[in-house]
Tab-separated table of N, CA and C in Angstrom:
chain	number	residue	atom	x	y	z
A	23	MET	N	32.330	-24.491	54.289
A	23	MET	CA	30.990	-25.204	54.643
A	23	MET	C	31.145	-25.892	56.024
A	24	ILE	N	30.063	-25.600	56.755
A	24	ILE	CA	30.002	-26.082	58.290
A	24	ILE	C	28.946	-27.506	57.954
A	25	ARG	N	29.617	-28.699	58.527
A	25	ARG	CA	28.501	-29.788	58.157
A	25	ARG	C	28.213	-30.025	59.663
A	26	ILE	N	26.844	-30.258	60.176
A	26	ILE	CA	26.580	-30.507	61.125
A	26	ILE	C	25.569	-31.661	61.341
A	27	GLY	N	26.065	-32.813	62.201
A	27	GLY	CA	25.389	-33.757	62.260
A	27	GLY	C	24.068	-34.058	63.242
A	28	VAL	N	22.976	-34.250	63.071
A	28	VAL	CA	21.846	-34.020	63.978
A	28	VAL	C	21.662	-35.635	64.256
A	29	ASP	N	21.650	-35.880	65.693
A	29	ASP	CA	20.894	-37.227	65.949
A	29	ASP	C	19.848	-37.012	66.375
A	30	ALA	N	18.765	-37.457	65.401
A	30	ALA	CA	17.254	-37.628	65.891
A	30	ALA	C	16.581	-38.780	65.821
A	31	THR	N	17.600	-39.560	66.175
A	31	THR	CA	17.299	-41.300	66.178
A	31	THR	C	16.127	-41.721	67.211
A	32	ASN	N	16.328	-40.640	68.611
A	32	ASN	CA	15.652	-40.853	69.647
A	32	ASN	C	14.222	-39.855	69.377
A	33	ILE	N	13.796	-39.198	68.540
A	33	ILE	CA	12.737	-38.329	68.434
A	33	ILE	C	11.832	-38.881	67.464
A	34	GLY	N	10.583	-38.523	67.363
A	34	GLY	CA	9.293	-39.051	66.361
A	34	GLY	C	8.589	-37.962	66.076
A	35	SER	N	7.709	-37.368	66.857
A	35	SER	CA	6.521	-36.503	66.669
A	35	SER	C	6.524	-35.451	67.890
A	36	GLY	N	5.663	-34.620	67.900
A	36	GLY	CA	5.523	-33.961	69.008
A	36	GLY	C	6.232	-32.577	69.259
A	37	GLY	N	6.599	-32.192	70.282
A	37	GLY	CA	7.572	-30.806	70.357
A	37	GLY	C	8.616	-30.927	69.753
A	38	THR	N	9.557	-32.038	70.010
A	38	THR	CA	10.953	-32.145	69.795
A	38	THR	C	11.215	-32.203	68.235
A	39	ILE	N	10.086	-32.890	67.353
A	39	ILE	CA	10.268	-32.623	65.765
A	39	ILE	C	9.908	-31.605	65.418
A	40	LYS	N	8.930	-30.865	66.149
A	40	LYS	CA	8.412	-29.622	65.963
A	40	LYS	C	9.593	-28.432	65.930
A	41	ASN	N	10.643	-28.452	67.292
A	41	ASN	CA	11.363	-27.505	67.123
A	41	ASN	C	12.416	-28.058	66.099
A	42	LEU	N	13.150	-29.117	66.040
A	42	LEU	CA	13.871	-29.590	64.979
A	42	LEU	C	13.589	-28.926	63.723
A	43	SER	N	12.222	-29.302	63.280
A	43	SER	CA	11.737	-28.881	61.520
A	43	SER	C	11.983	-27.330	61.605
A	44	ASN	N	11.558	-26.949	62.570
A	44	ASN	CA	11.516	-25.110	62.808
A	44	ASN	C	13.109	-24.742	62.136
A	45	ILE	N	14.002	-25.346	63.107
A	45	ILE	CA	15.475	-24.887	62.887
A	45	ILE	C	15.665	-25.343	61.484
A	46	LEU	N	15.564	-26.663	61.001
A	46	LEU	CA	16.210	-26.980	59.879
A	46	LEU	C	15.483	-26.364	58.629
A	47	ASN	N	14.193	-26.387	58.918
A	47	ASN	CA	13.346	-25.479	57.741
A	47	ASN	C	13.686	-23.814	57.543
A	48	ASN	N	14.325	-23.305	58.650
A	48	ASN	CA	14.349	-22.067	58.564
A	48	ASN	C	15.811	-21.445	58.404
A	49	CYS	N	16.645	-22.609	58.526
A	49	CYS	CA	18.256	-22.325	58.302
A	49	CYS	C	18.444	-21.969	56.825
A	50	ASN	N	18.738	-20.833	56.658
A	50	ASN	CA	18.900	-20.532	55.077
A	50	ASN	C	20.376	-20.326	54.824
A	51	HIS	N	21.404	-20.369	55.622
A	51	HIS	CA	22.567	-20.329	55.624
A	51	HIS	C	23.202	-21.239	54.421
A	52	LYS	N	23.746	-20.726	53.486
A	52	LYS	CA	24.385	-21.356	52.017
A	52	LYS	C	25.576	-22.182	52.731
A	53	ASP	N	26.493	-21.841	53.810
A	53	ASP	CA	27.449	-22.376	54.550
A	53	ASP	C	27.147	-23.351	55.348
A	54	VAL	N	26.014	-23.992	55.517
A	54	VAL	CA	25.592	-25.008	56.972
A	54	VAL	C	24.957	-26.075	56.075
A	55	PHE	N	25.357	-27.388	56.319
A	55	PHE	CA	24.669	-28.490	55.913
A	55	PHE	C	24.543	-29.508	56.884
A	56	PHE	N	23.138	-29.797	56.943
A	56	PHE	CA	22.923	-31.013	58.047
A	56	PHE	C	22.581	-32.379	57.488
A	57	TYR	N	23.348	-33.057	58.247
A	57	TYR	CA	23.152	-34.622	57.955
A	57	TYR	C	22.250	-35.087	59.236
A	58	VAL	N	20.815	-35.713	58.908
A	58	VAL	CA	20.120	-36.071	59.930
A	58	VAL	C	19.814	-37.365	60.191
A	59	TRP	N	20.202	-38.091	60.910
A	59	TRP	CA	19.987	-39.480	61.050
A	59	TRP	C	19.024	-39.726	62.024
A	60	TYR	N	17.798	-40.681	61.465
A	60	TYR	CA	16.664	-40.811	62.245
A	60	TYR	C	16.045	-42.507	62.011
A	61	SER	N	15.411	-42.577	62.808
A	61	SER	CA	14.689	-43.988	62.885
A	61	SER	C	13.041	-44.040	62.281
A	62	ASN	N	12.533	-45.028	62.750
A	62	ASN	CA	11.208	-45.061	62.101
A	62	ASN	C	10.115	-44.400	62.670
A	63	LYS	N	10.318	-43.976	63.808
A	63	LYS	CA	9.394	-43.101	64.501
A	63	LYS	C	9.205	-41.527	64.098
A	64	PHE	N	10.238	-41.247	63.610
A	64	PHE	CA	10.480	-40.015	62.850
A	64	PHE	C	9.493	-39.665	61.793
A	65	ASN	N	8.994	-38.517	62.319
A	65	ASN	CA	8.095	-37.851	61.324
A	65	ASN	C	8.839	-37.078	60.219
A	66	LYS	N	9.454	-37.379	59.135
A	66	LYS	CA	10.045	-36.667	58.256
A	66	LYS	C	9.414	-35.913	57.236
A	67	ASN	N	8.106	-36.014	57.293
A	67	ASN	CA	7.426	-35.059	56.491
A	67	ASN	C	7.260	-33.397	57.150
A	68	GLN	N	7.635	-33.437	58.467
A	68	GLN	CA	7.768	-32.140	58.559
A	68	GLN	C	8.872	-31.320	58.188
A	69	ILE	N	9.878	-32.193	57.685
A	69	ILE	CA	11.182	-31.334	57.143
A	69	ILE	C	11.007	-31.071	55.922
A	70	LYS	N	11.281	-29.963	55.517
A	70	LYS	CA	11.192	-29.326	54.072
A	70	LYS	C	12.335	-30.206	53.237
A	71	ASN	N	12.223	-30.443	51.828
A	71	ASN	CA	13.036	-30.775	50.936
A	71	ASN	C	14.029	-29.859	50.611
A	72	LYS	N	15.195	-29.668	51.242
A	72	LYS	CA	15.932	-28.841	50.915
A	72	LYS	C	17.552	-29.259	50.508
A	73	LYS	N	17.936	-28.224	49.947
A	73	LYS	CA	19.541	-28.865	49.267
A	73	LYS	C	20.547	-28.976	50.469
A	74	ASN	N	20.428	-27.999	51.434
A	74	ASN	CA	21.244	-28.264	52.729
A	74	ASN	C	20.781	-29.402	53.718
A	75	ILE	N	20.050	-30.076	53.504
A	75	ILE	CA	19.787	-31.253	54.414
A	75	ILE	C	19.543	-32.672	53.632
A	76	LYS	N	20.105	-33.426	54.684
A	76	LYS	CA	20.358	-34.859	54.238
A	76	LYS	C	19.736	-36.215	55.207
A	77	LEU	N	18.438	-36.496	54.626
A	77	LEU	CA	18.050	-37.434	55.570
A	77	LEU	C	18.372	-38.660	55.670
A	78	ILE	N	18.986	-39.504	56.654
A	78	ILE	CA	19.682	-40.657	56.651
A	78	ILE	C	18.750	-41.684	57.430
A	79	LYS	N	18.367	-42.392	57.250
A	79	LYS	CA	17.304	-43.549	58.038
A	79	LYS	C	18.119	-44.606	58.569
A	80	ILE	N	17.925	-44.829	59.867
A	80	ILE	CA	18.777	-45.959	60.590
A	80	ILE	C	17.577	-47.337	60.774
A	81	LYS	N	17.953	-48.518	60.981
A	81	LYS	CA	17.083	-49.467	60.632
A	81	LYS	C	16.504	-49.916	62.439
A	82	TYR	N	17.411	-48.989	63.392
A	82	TYR	CA	16.927	-49.508	64.801
A	82	TYR	C	15.889	-48.745	65.375
A	83	ASN	N	14.829	-49.041	65.815
A	83	ASN	CA	13.882	-48.819	66.733
A	83	ASN	C	13.865	-48.732	67.954
A	84	ASN	N	13.957	-49.940	68.445
A	84	ASN	CA	14.369	-50.418	70.085
A	84	ASN	C	15.352	-49.284	70.601
A	85	PHE	N	14.862	-48.672	71.871
A	85	PHE	CA	15.686	-48.068	72.497
A	85	PHE	C	16.964	-48.423	72.724
A	86	PHE	N	17.277	-49.844	73.111
A	86	PHE	CA	18.734	-50.289	73.420
A	86	PHE	C	19.353	-50.526	72.353
A	87	LEU	N	18.795	-50.822	71.185
A	87	LEU	CA	19.450	-51.141	70.080
A	87	LEU	C	19.972	-49.670	69.490
A	88	ARG	N	19.022	-48.682	69.587
A	88	ARG	CA	19.696	-47.321	68.976
A	88	ARG	C	20.496	-46.642	70.085
A	89	LEU	N	20.401	-46.894	71.210
A	89	LEU	CA	21.958	-46.501	71.790
A	89	LEU	C	22.927	-47.061	71.596
A	90	ILE	N	23.109	-48.463	71.254
A	90	ILE	CA	24.373	-49.092	70.770
A	90	ILE	C	24.661	-48.567	69.506
A	91	TRP	N	23.745	-48.302	68.528
A	91	TRP	CA	24.094	-47.581	67.436
A	91	TRP	C	24.803	-46.234	67.551
A	92	GLN	N	24.331	-45.298	68.799
A	92	GLN	CA	24.662	-44.181	69.066
A	92	GLN	C	26.275	-44.092	69.562
A	93	ILE	N	26.450	-45.316	70.374
A	93	ILE	CA	27.565	-45.607	70.871
A	93	ILE	C	28.836	-45.521	69.824
A	94	PHE	N	28.382	-46.826	69.027
A	94	PHE	CA	29.486	-47.381	68.202
A	94	PHE	C	29.461	-47.040	66.775
A	95	HIS	N	28.305	-46.189	66.440
A	95	HIS	CA	28.367	-46.005	64.824
A	95	HIS	C	28.207	-44.432	64.875
A	96	LEU	N	27.563	-43.824	65.283
A	96	LEU	CA	27.270	-42.447	64.949
A	96	LEU	C	28.582	-41.626	64.705
A	97	ASP	N	29.553	-41.551	65.708
A	97	ASP	CA	30.666	-40.735	65.481
A	97	ASP	C	31.156	-41.228	63.780
A	98	LYS	N	31.273	-42.376	63.703
A	98	LYS	CA	31.785	-42.905	62.490
A	98	LYS	C	30.938	-42.462	61.282
A	99	LYS	N	29.786	-42.537	61.424
A	99	LYS	CA	28.907	-41.790	60.270
A	99	LYS	C	29.359	-40.442	60.091
A	100	ALA	N	29.340	-39.651	61.194
A	100	ALA	CA	29.688	-38.083	61.265
A	100	ALA	C	31.041	-37.939	60.734
A	101	ASP	N	32.103	-38.817	60.951
A	101	ASP	CA	33.233	-38.684	60.230
A	101	ASP	C	33.354	-39.034	58.523
A	102	LEU	N	32.486	-39.772	58.222
A	102	LEU	CA	32.345	-40.050	57.135
A	102	LEU	C	31.871	-38.590	56.276
A	103	HIS	N	30.804	-38.087	56.957
A	103	HIS	CA	30.271	-36.861	56.155
A	103	HIS	C	30.942	-35.584	56.701
A	104	LYS	N	32.010	-35.783	57.291
A	104	LYS	CA	33.005	-34.614	57.690
A	104	LYS	C	32.466	-33.852	58.601
A	105	CYS	N	31.195	-34.344	59.496
A	105	CYS	CA	30.827	-33.336	60.636
A	105	CYS	C	31.597	-32.838	61.569
A	106	LYS	N	31.605	-31.858	62.094
A	106	LYS	CA	32.649	-31.439	63.278
A	106	LYS	C	31.684	-31.178	64.434
A	107	LEU	N	30.612	-31.148	64.415
A	107	LEU	CA	29.625	-30.877	65.596
A	107	LEU	C	28.113	-31.825	65.533
A	108	ILE	N	27.781	-32.241	66.878
A	108	ILE	CA	26.545	-33.183	66.680
A	108	ILE	C	25.659	-32.078	67.308
A	109	PHE	N	24.453	-32.242	66.889
A	109	PHE	CA	23.209	-31.353	67.400
A	109	PHE	C	22.364	-32.479	68.004
A	110	SER	N	22.089	-32.491	69.175
A	110	SER	CA	21.026	-33.588	69.690
A	110	SER	C	19.867	-33.094	70.511
A	111	PRO	N	18.655	-32.835	69.581
A	111	PRO	CA	17.411	-32.370	70.264
A	111	PRO	C	16.918	-33.504	70.749
A	112	GLY	N	17.390	-34.835	71.129
A	112	GLY	CA	16.750	-35.706	71.920
A	112	GLY	C	17.466	-35.802	73.145
A	113	GLY	N	18.223	-35.050	73.495
A	113	GLY	CA	18.844	-34.861	75.040
A	113	GLY	C	20.179	-35.528	75.282
A	114	TYR	N	20.401	-36.600	74.406
A	114	TYR	CA	21.772	-37.120	74.843
A	114	TYR	C	22.782	-37.428	73.466
A	115	TYR	N	23.709	-37.525	73.821
A	115	TYR	CA	24.735	-37.692	72.677
A	115	TYR	C	26.257	-38.379	73.506
A	116	LEU	N	26.354	-39.482	73.179
A	116	LEU	CA	27.690	-40.233	73.793
A	116	LEU	C	28.873	-40.269	73.013
A	117	GLY	N	29.004	-39.765	71.944
A	117	GLY	CA	30.192	-39.904	71.402
A	117	GLY	C	31.371	-38.813	71.850
A	118	LYS	N	32.400	-38.896	70.825
A	118	LYS	CA	33.588	-37.641	71.205
A	118	LYS	C	33.540	-36.367	70.580
A	119	LYS	N	32.669	-35.765	69.624
A	119	LYS	CA	32.494	-34.797	69.009
A	119	LYS	C	32.230	-33.462	69.504
A	120	LYS	N	32.305	-32.379	69.119
A	120	LYS	CA	31.681	-31.499	69.946
A	120	LYS	C	30.161	-31.328	69.681
A	121	SER	N	29.575	-31.143	70.595
A	121	SER	CA	27.907	-31.193	70.764
A	121	SER	C	27.204	-30.006	71.241
A	122	ILE	N	26.166	-30.088	70.949
A	122	ILE	CA	25.120	-29.279	71.394
A	122	ILE	C	23.820	-30.167	71.708
A	123	ILE	N	23.324	-29.948	72.831
A	123	ILE	CA	22.141	-30.757	73.349
A	123	ILE	C	21.060	-30.184	73.810
A	124	THR	N	19.965	-30.568	73.572
A	124	THR	CA	18.887	-30.062	73.903
A	124	THR	C	17.942	-30.767	74.838
A	125	SER	N	17.987	-30.326	76.253
A	125	SER	CA	16.927	-30.743	77.397
A	125	SER	C	15.682	-30.490	77.265
A	126	GLN	N	14.738	-31.554	76.713
A	126	GLN	CA	13.455	-31.572	76.717
A	126	GLN	C	12.559	-32.570	77.512
A	127	ASN	N	13.339	-33.621	77.940
A	127	ASN	CA	12.937	-34.356	78.917
A	127	ASN	C	13.259	-34.384	80.266
A	128	ILE	N	12.632	-34.001	81.477
A	128	ILE	CA	12.938	-33.913	82.541
A	128	ILE	C	12.314	-35.266	83.619
A	129	ILE	N	11.614	-36.248	82.897
A	129	ILE	CA	11.120	-37.467	83.463
A	129	ILE	C	12.199	-38.211	84.131
A	130	PRO	N	13.063	-38.211	83.453
A	130	PRO	CA	14.044	-39.366	84.152
A	130	PRO	C	14.869	-38.497	85.451
A	131	PHE	N	14.604	-37.331	85.716
A	131	PHE	CA	15.294	-36.514	86.718
A	131	PHE	C	14.260	-36.571	88.158
A	132	SER	N	13.028	-37.258	87.769
A	132	SER	CA	11.963	-37.156	88.729
A	132	SER	C	12.110	-38.436	89.693
A	133	ASN	N	11.321	-38.611	90.879
A	133	ASN	CA	11.484	-39.624	91.767
A	133	ASN	C	10.509	-40.549	91.255
A	134	LEU	N	11.090	-41.427	90.272
A	134	LEU	CA	10.341	-42.427	89.803
A	134	LEU	C	9.914	-43.797	90.694
A	135	LYS	N	8.635	-44.137	90.917
A	135	LYS	CA	8.496	-45.533	91.934
A	135	LYS	C	8.011	-46.515	90.753
A	136	ILE	N	8.026	-47.656	91.113
A	136	ILE	CA	7.862	-48.846	90.434
A	136	ILE	C	6.568	-49.498	91.425
A	137	ASN	N	5.204	-49.411	90.747
A	137	ASN	CA	4.318	-50.122	91.010
A	137	ASN	C	3.790	-51.255	90.518
A	138	LYS	N	4.339	-51.738	89.313
A	138	LYS	CA	4.034	-52.989	88.707
A	138	LYS	C	5.292	-53.550	88.133
A	139	ILE	N	5.278	-54.815	87.776
A	139	ILE	CA	6.157	-55.680	87.034
A	139	ILE	C	6.483	-54.849	85.803
A	140	SER	N	5.226	-54.538	85.374
A	140	SER	CA	5.367	-53.950	83.866
A	140	SER	C	6.261	-52.708	83.795
A	141	ASP	N	6.308	-52.000	84.938
A	141	ASP	CA	6.961	-50.775	85.285
A	141	ASP	C	8.504	-50.718	85.239
A	142	ILE	N	8.971	-52.283	85.523
A	142	ILE	CA	10.426	-52.242	85.518
A	142	ILE	C	11.129	-52.007	84.447
A	143	ILE	N	10.834	-52.561	83.094
A	143	ILE	CA	11.518	-51.808	81.725
A	143	ILE	C	11.454	-50.307	81.562
A	144	PHE	N	10.256	-49.576	82.085
A	144	PHE	CA	10.310	-48.315	81.754
A	144	PHE	C	11.298	-47.487	82.880
A	145	TYR	N	11.065	-47.944	84.145
A	145	TYR	CA	12.198	-47.739	84.961
A	145	TYR	C	13.508	-47.738	84.651
A	146	LEU	N	13.987	-48.864	84.133
A	146	LEU	CA	15.195	-48.956	83.668
A	146	LEU	C	15.736	-48.016	82.542
A	147	LYS	N	14.624	-47.895	81.718
A	147	LYS	CA	15.002	-47.203	80.469
A	147	LYS	C	15.191	-45.632	81.165
A	148	MET	N	14.417	-45.424	82.024
A	148	MET	CA	14.521	-43.753	82.445
A	148	MET	C	15.903	-43.890	83.413
A	149	LYS	N	16.239	-44.912	83.880
A	149	LYS	CA	17.467	-44.903	84.697
A	149	LYS	C	18.757	-44.667	83.548
A	150	ILE	N	18.766	-45.541	82.956
A	150	ILE	CA	19.780	-45.412	81.565
A	150	ILE	C	19.640	-44.030	80.882
A	151	LEU	N	18.263	-43.372	80.379
A	151	LEU	CA	18.211	-42.319	79.909
A	151	LEU	C	18.702	-41.274	80.805
A	152	LYS	N	18.448	-41.173	82.181
A	152	LYS	CA	19.289	-40.129	83.066
A	152	LYS	C	20.714	-40.398	82.916
A	153	TRP	N	21.296	-41.502	83.208
A	153	TRP	CA	22.746	-41.561	83.251
A	153	TRP	C	23.437	-40.803	81.995
A	154	ALA	N	22.760	-41.291	80.509
A	154	ALA	CA	23.191	-40.900	79.303
A	154	ALA	C	22.973	-39.296	79.348
A	155	GLN	N	21.627	-38.467	79.979
A	155	GLN	CA	21.557	-37.151	79.557
A	155	GLN	C	22.763	-36.680	80.784
A	156	ILE	N	22.975	-36.965	81.661
A	156	ILE	CA	23.936	-36.338	82.651
A	156	ILE	C	25.315	-36.518	81.957
A	157	TYR	N	25.716	-37.578	81.398
A	157	TYR	CA	26.933	-37.935	80.858
A	157	TYR	C	27.114	-36.756	79.608
A	158	SER	N	25.844	-36.681	78.789
A	158	SER	CA	26.037	-35.880	77.653
A	158	SER	C	26.060	-34.473	77.938
A	159	MET	N	25.203	-34.075	79.072
A	159	MET	CA	25.393	-32.436	79.384
A	159	MET	C	26.624	-32.109	80.015
A	160	ASN	N	27.430	-32.911	80.679
A	160	ASN	CA	28.457	-32.400	81.395
A	160	ASN	C	29.708	-32.410	80.263
A	161	LYS	N	29.554	-33.061	79.457
A	161	LYS	CA	30.643	-32.732	77.988
A	161	LYS	C	30.171	-31.850	76.998
A	162	ALA	N	29.064	-31.709	76.721
A	162	ALA	CA	28.534	-30.586	75.716
A	162	ALA	C	29.081	-29.530	75.535
A	163	ASN	N	29.383	-28.979	74.663
A	163	ASN	CA	29.825	-27.701	74.439
A	163	ASN	C	28.870	-26.440	74.692
A	164	ARG	N	27.181	-26.918	74.760
A	164	ARG	CA	26.576	-26.126	75.149
A	164	ARG	C	25.332	-26.909	75.112
A	165	VAL	N	24.333	-26.526	76.402
A	165	VAL	CA	23.202	-27.229	76.604
A	165	VAL	C	21.860	-26.231	76.526
A	166	ILE	N	20.880	-26.719	75.591
A	166	ILE	CA	19.628	-25.840	75.481
A	166	ILE	C	18.636	-26.367	76.260
A	167	PHE	N	17.877	-25.399	77.498
A	167	PHE	CA	17.000	-25.776	77.863
A	167	PHE	C	15.721	-24.968	77.494
A	168	LEU	N	14.655	-25.591	77.862
A	168	LEU	CA	13.290	-24.681	77.245
A	168	LEU	C	12.851	-23.882	78.348
A	169	THR	N	12.955	-24.215	79.699
A	169	THR	CA	12.821	-23.341	80.868
A	169	THR	C	13.976	-23.246	81.754
A	170	GLU	N	13.766	-22.484	82.540
A	170	GLU	CA	14.654	-22.251	83.783
A	170	GLU	C	14.393	-22.911	84.825
A	171	ASN	N	12.974	-23.383	84.767
A	171	ASN	CA	12.641	-24.243	85.971
A	171	ASN	C	13.348	-25.892	85.263
A	172	SER	N	13.294	-26.291	84.121
A	172	SER	CA	14.147	-27.386	83.829
A	172	SER	C	15.847	-27.349	83.978
A	173	TYR	N	16.380	-26.225	83.478
A	173	TYR	CA	17.478	-26.017	83.972
A	173	TYR	C	17.734	-26.333	85.760
A	174	ASN	N	16.827	-25.617	86.372
A	174	ASN	CA	17.042	-25.524	87.971
A	174	ASN	C	16.878	-27.072	88.501
A	175	ILE	N	16.523	-28.026	87.819
A	175	ILE	CA	15.733	-29.438	88.120
A	175	ILE	C	17.211	-30.025	87.525
A	176	ILE	N	17.733	-30.007	86.698
A	176	ILE	CA	18.633	-30.706	86.075
A	176	ILE	C	19.997	-30.255	86.693
A	177	LYS	N	20.119	-29.138	86.893
A	177	LYS	CA	21.501	-28.743	87.222
A	177	LYS	C	21.847	-29.266	88.692
A	178	LYS	N	20.826	-29.759	89.697
A	178	LYS	CA	21.334	-30.625	90.838
A	178	LYS	C	22.214	-31.671	90.380
A	179	PHE	N	22.189	-32.081	89.415
A	179	PHE	CA	22.766	-33.594	88.708
A	179	PHE	C	24.054	-33.517	87.819
A	180	THR	N	23.939	-32.334	87.487
A	180	THR	CA	25.152	-31.934	86.399
A	180	THR	C	26.157	-30.772	86.754
A	181	LYS	N	27.017	-30.815	85.820
A	181	LYS	CA	28.049	-30.017	85.752
A	181	LYS	C	28.199	-29.160	84.438
A	182	ILE	N	27.173	-28.247	84.004
A	182	ILE	CA	27.194	-27.940	82.768
A	182	ILE	C	27.963	-26.790	82.669
A	183	LYS	N	28.622	-26.778	81.342
A	183	LYS	CA	29.791	-25.688	81.030
A	183	LYS	C	28.969	-24.066	80.697
A	184	LYS	N	28.229	-24.634	79.514
A	184	LYS	CA	27.319	-23.195	79.072
A	184	LYS	C	26.147	-23.973	78.848
A	185	LYS	N	24.843	-22.854	79.178
A	185	LYS	CA	23.398	-23.278	78.914
A	185	LYS	C	22.856	-21.798	78.261
A	186	GLU	N	21.777	-22.308	77.697
A	186	GLU	CA	21.028	-21.362	76.756
A	186	GLU	C	19.455	-21.543	77.309
A	187	ILE	N	18.747	-20.768	77.638
A	187	ILE	CA	17.500	-20.956	77.962
A	187	ILE	C	16.627	-20.501	76.433
A	188	ILE	N	16.074	-21.414	75.947
A	188	ILE	CA	15.294	-21.123	74.509
A	188	ILE	C	13.873	-21.658	74.631
A	189	PRO	N	12.731	-20.793	75.228
A	189	PRO	CA	11.632	-21.391	75.336
A	189	PRO	C	10.974	-21.742	73.830
A	190	ASN	N	10.198	-22.552	74.009
A	190	ASN	CA	9.171	-22.903	72.773
A	190	ASN	C	8.229	-21.963	72.450
A	191	GLY	N	7.981	-21.407	71.229
A	191	GLY	CA	7.502	-20.406	70.842
A	191	GLY	C	6.038	-20.858	70.509
A	192	ILE	N	4.950	-20.026	70.442
A	192	ILE	CA	3.834	-20.761	69.894
A	192	ILE	C	3.506	-20.558	68.031
A	193	GLU	N	3.298	-21.314	67.402
A	193	GLU	CA	3.084	-21.372	65.953
A	193	GLU	C	1.898	-20.267	65.661
A	194	LYS	N	2.084	-19.767	64.502
A	194	LYS	CA	1.308	-18.998	64.027
A	194	LYS	C	-0.381	-19.706	63.995
A	195	ASP	N	0.155	-21.162	63.597
A	195	ASP	CA	-1.186	-21.704	63.160
A	195	ASP	C	-1.958	-22.002	64.567
A	196	PHE	N	-1.509	-21.867	65.553
A	196	PHE	CA	-2.179	-22.009	66.883
A	196	PHE	C	-3.232	-20.950	66.777
A	197	PHE	N	-3.316	-19.764	66.578
A	197	PHE	CA	-4.354	-18.685	66.299
A	197	PHE	C	-5.212	-18.736	65.223
A	198	ILE	N	-4.914	-19.877	64.167
A	198	ILE	CA	-5.831	-19.783	62.985
A	198	ILE	C	-7.173	-20.721	63.375
A	199	TYR	N	-8.243	-20.351	63.100
A	199	TYR	CA	-9.517	-21.110	63.737
A	199	TYR	C	-9.736	-21.853	62.452
A	200	LYS	N	-9.532	-23.409	62.567
A	200	LYS	CA	-10.156	-23.902	61.276
A	200	LYS	C	-11.160	-24.402	61.432
A	201	LYS	N	-12.183	-24.574	60.539
A	201	LYS	CA	-13.728	-24.835	60.739
A	201	LYS	C	-13.760	-26.266	60.422
A	202	LYS	N	-14.526	-27.089	61.109
A	202	LYS	CA	-14.624	-28.776	60.783
A	202	LYS	C	-15.671	-28.840	59.504
A	203	LYS	N	-14.919	-29.836	59.027
A	203	LYS	CA	-15.696	-30.215	57.605
A	203	LYS	C	-16.950	-31.039	57.588
């Protein structure tokens, strides 16, 4: 049995949860079990109730508290469940286990300017996120990028060992016309 820890604590809705739900919902290998850690903003309704998936909620919703939880508790929780690999669709994993990181956020790698005092917190968050992503990608066993362009932007800052380009697809529902009621 392969046990994979999934750090979904920093994702909620949109493309990242859609990608993760497609992976989890379509993995039918009997020898794979997923432990998925998530926070309040995570839309768990998109994950099917399957025997090989256990959803575990953490209580931290604040970016900085989640970061502390990830640094000091995630590996311990993964060890408790005998996970040998961490999959992080949210772009960073700061622990010591083997990891696969998905890079879906290139905003921290853009030239950020501070125009207002209210932008300072966002700016600091992006700087911490950039550091966390660089650190994670440099030590990851594999990094998944959605496009060659995002890889080309980020590779200037990292020393990635192995990468894959796996673009987002288009769901069948996209082509189904739904009449307004």
